[in-house]
mmCIF file with all atom_site columns, C-alpha atoms in Angstrom:
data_model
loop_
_atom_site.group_PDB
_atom_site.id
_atom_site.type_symbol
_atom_site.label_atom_id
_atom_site.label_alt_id
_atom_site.label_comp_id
_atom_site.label_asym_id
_atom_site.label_entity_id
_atom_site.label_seq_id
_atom_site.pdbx_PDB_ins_code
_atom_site.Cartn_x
_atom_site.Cartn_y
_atom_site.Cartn_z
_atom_site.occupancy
_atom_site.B_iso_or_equiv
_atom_site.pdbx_formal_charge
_atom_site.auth_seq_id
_atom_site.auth_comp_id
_atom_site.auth_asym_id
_atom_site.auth_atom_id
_atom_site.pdbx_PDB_model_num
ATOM 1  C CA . UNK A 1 1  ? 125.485 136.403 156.583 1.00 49.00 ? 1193 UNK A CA 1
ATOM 2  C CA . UNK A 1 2  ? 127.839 138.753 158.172 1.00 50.00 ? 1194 UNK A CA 1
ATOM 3  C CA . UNK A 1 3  ? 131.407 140.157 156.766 1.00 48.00 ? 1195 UNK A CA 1
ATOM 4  C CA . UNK A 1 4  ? 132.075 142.345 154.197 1.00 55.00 ? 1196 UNK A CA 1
ATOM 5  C CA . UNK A 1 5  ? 129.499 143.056 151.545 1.00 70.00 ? 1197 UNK A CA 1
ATOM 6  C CA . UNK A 1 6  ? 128.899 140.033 148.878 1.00 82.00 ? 1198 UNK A CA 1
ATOM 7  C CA . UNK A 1 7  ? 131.771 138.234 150.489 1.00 89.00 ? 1199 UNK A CA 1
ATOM 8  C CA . UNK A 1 8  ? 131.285 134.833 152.570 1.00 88.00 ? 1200 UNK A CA 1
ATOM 9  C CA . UNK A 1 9  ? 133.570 133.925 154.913 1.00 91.00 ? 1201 UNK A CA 1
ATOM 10 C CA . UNK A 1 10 ? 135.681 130.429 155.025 1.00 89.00 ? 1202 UNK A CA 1
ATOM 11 C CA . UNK A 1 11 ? 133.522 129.770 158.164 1.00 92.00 ? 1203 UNK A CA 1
ATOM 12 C CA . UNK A 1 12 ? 130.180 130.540 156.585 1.00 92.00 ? 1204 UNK A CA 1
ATOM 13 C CA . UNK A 1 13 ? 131.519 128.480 153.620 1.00 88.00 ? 1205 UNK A CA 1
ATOM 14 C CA . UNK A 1 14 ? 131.998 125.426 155.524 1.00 87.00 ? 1206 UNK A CA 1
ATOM 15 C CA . UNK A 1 15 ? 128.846 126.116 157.319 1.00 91.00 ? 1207 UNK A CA 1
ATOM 16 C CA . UNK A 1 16 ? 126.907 126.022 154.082 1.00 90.00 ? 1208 UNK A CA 1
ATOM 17 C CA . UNK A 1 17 ? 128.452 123.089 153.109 1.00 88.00 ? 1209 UNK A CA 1
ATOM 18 C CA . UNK A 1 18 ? 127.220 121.101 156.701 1.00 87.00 ? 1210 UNK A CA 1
ATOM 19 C CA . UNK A 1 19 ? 124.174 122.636 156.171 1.00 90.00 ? 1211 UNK A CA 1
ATOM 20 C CA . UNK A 1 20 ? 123.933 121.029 152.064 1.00 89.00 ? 1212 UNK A CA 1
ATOM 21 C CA . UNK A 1 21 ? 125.322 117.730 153.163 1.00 88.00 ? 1213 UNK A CA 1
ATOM 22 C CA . UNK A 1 22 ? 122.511 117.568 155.631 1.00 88.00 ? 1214 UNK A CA 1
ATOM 23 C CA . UNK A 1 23 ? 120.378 117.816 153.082 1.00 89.00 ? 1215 UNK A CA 1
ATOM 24 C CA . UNK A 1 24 ? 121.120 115.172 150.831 1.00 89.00 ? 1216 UNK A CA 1
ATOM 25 C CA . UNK A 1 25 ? 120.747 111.270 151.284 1.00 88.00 ? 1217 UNK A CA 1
ATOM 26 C CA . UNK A 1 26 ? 122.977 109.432 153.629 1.00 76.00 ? 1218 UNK A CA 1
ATOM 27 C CA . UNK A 1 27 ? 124.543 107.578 150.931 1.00 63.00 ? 1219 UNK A CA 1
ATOM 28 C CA . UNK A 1 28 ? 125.610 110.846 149.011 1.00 62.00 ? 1220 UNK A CA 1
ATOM 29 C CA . UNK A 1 29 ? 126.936 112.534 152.767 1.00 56.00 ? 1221 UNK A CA 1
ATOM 30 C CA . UNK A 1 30 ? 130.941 112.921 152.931 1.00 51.00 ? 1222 UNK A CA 1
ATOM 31 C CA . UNK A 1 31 ? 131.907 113.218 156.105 1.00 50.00 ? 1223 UNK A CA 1
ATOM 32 C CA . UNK A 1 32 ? 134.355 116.227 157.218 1.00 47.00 ? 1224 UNK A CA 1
ATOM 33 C CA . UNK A 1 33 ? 134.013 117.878 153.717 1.00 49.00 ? 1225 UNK A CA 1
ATOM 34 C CA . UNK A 1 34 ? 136.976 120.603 153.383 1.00 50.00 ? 1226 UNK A CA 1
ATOM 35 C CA . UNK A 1 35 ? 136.621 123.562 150.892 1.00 49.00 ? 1227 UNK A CA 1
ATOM 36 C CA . UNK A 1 36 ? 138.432 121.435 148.398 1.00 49.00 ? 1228 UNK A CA 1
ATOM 37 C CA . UNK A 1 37 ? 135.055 118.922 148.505 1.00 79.00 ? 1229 UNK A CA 1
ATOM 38 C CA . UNK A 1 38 ? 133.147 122.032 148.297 1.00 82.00 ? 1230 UNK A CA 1
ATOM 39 C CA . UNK A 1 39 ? 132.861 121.256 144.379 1.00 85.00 ? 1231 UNK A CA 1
ATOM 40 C CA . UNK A 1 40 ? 132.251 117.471 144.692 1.00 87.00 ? 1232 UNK A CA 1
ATOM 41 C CA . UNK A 1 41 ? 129.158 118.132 146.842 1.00 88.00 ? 1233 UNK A CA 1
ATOM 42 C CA . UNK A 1 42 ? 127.643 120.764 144.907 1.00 89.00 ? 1234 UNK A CA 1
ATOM 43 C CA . UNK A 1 43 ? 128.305 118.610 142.062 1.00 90.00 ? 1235 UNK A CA 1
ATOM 44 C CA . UNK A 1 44 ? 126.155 115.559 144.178 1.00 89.00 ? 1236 UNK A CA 1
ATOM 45 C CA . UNK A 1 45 ? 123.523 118.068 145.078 1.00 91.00 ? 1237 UNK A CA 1
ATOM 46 C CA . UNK A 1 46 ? 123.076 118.741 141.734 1.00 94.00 ? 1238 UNK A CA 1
ATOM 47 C CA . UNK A 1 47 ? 122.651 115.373 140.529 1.00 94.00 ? 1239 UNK A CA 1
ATOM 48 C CA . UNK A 1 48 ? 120.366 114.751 143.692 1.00 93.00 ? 1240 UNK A CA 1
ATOM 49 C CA . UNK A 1 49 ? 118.220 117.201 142.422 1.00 95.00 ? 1241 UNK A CA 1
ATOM 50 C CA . UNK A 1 50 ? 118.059 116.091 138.951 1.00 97.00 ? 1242 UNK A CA 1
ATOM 51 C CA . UNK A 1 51 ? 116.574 112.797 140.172 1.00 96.00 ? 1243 UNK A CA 1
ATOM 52 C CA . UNK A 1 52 ? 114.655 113.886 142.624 1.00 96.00 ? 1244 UNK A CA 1
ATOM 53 C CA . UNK A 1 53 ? 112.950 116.053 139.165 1.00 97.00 ? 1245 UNK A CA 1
ATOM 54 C CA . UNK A 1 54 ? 112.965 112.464 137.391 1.00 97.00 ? 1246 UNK A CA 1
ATOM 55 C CA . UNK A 1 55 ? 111.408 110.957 140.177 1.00 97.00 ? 1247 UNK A CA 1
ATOM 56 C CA . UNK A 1 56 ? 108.329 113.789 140.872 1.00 95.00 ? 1248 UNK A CA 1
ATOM 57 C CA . UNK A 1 57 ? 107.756 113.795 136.569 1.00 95.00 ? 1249 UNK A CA 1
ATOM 58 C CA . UNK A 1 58 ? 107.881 109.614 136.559 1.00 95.00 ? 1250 UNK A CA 1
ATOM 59 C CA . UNK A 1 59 ? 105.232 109.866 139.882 1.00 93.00 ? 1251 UNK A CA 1
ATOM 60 C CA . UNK A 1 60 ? 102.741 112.313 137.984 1.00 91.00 ? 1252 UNK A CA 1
ATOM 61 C CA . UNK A 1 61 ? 103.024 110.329 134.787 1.00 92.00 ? 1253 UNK A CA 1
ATOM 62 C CA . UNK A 1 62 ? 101.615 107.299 136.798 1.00 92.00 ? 1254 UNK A CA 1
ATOM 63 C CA . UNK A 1 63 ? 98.966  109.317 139.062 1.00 90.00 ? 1255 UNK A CA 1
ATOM 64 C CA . UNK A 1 64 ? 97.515  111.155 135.738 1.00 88.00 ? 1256 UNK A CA 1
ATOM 65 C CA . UNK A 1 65 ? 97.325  107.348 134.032 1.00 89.00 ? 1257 UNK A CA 1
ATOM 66 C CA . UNK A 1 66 ? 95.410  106.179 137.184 1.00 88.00 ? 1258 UNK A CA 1
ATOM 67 C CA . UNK A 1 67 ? 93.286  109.485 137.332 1.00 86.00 ? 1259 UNK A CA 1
ATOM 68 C CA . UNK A 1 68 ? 92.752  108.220 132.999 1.00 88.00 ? 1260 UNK A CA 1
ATOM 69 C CA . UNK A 1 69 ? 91.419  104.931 134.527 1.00 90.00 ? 1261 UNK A CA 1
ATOM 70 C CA . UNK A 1 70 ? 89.232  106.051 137.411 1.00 88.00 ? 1262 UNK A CA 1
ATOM 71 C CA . UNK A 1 71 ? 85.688  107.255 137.472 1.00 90.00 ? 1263 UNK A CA 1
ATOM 72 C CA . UNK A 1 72 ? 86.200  111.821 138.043 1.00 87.00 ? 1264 UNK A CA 1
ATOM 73 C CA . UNK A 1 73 ? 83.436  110.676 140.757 1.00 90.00 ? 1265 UNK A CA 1
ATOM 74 C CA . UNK A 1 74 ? 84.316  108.011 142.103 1.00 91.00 ? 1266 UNK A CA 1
ATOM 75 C CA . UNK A 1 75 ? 85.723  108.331 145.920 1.00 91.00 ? 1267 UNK A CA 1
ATOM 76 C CA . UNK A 1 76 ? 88.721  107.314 145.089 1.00 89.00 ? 1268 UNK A CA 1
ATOM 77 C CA . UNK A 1 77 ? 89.331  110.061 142.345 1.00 88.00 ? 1269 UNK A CA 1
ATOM 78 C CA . UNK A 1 78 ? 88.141  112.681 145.636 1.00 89.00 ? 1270 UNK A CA 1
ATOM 79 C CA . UNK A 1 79 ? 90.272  111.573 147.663 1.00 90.00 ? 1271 UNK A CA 1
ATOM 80 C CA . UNK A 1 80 ? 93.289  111.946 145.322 1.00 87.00 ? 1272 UNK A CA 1
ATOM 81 C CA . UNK A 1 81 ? 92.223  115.420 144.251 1.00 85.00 ? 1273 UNK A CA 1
ATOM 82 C CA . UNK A 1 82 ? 92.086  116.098 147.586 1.00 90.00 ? 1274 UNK A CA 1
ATOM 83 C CA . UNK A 1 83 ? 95.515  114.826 148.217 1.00 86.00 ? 1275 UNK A CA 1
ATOM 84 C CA . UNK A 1 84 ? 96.792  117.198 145.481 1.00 84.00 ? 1276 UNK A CA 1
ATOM 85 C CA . UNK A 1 85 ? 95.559  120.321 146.918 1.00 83.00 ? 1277 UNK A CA 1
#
């Protein structure tokens, strides 16, 4: 980022912010954000993220409980190790 040393412009601000929305969900996108939205989104992006970590430790709870029920040698359990590396 250019401009002074450890200072962001409003520009690169609202850039950030475009670039953040675009990141998260449709449903959680405000159009047009303005700096004073700036807190609302980060605020969002937060709670995107938290579920997002909900949803990854839910999905390895229920792929180690299928690896507990599968044969190590079975092709199955290959192809899923082989999926997780």
């Amino acid at each position: 980022m250019s401009g002074r040393r450890g200072r962001i412009s409003d520009d690169e601000i609202n850039e950030l912010i475009s670039k953040l929305q675009a990141l998260l969900p449709e449903s959680s996108r405000r159009r047009n954000a303005s700096r004073s939205s700036a807190s609302k989104l980060l605020k969002e992006t937060c709670s995107y993220i938290k579920s997002l970590h909900r949803e990854v430790d839910d999905l390895s709870e229920r792929l180690s409980g299928l690896m507990a029920t599968m044969d190590n040698d079975s092709p199955q359990a290959e192809i899923i190790r082989s999926l997780l590396r």
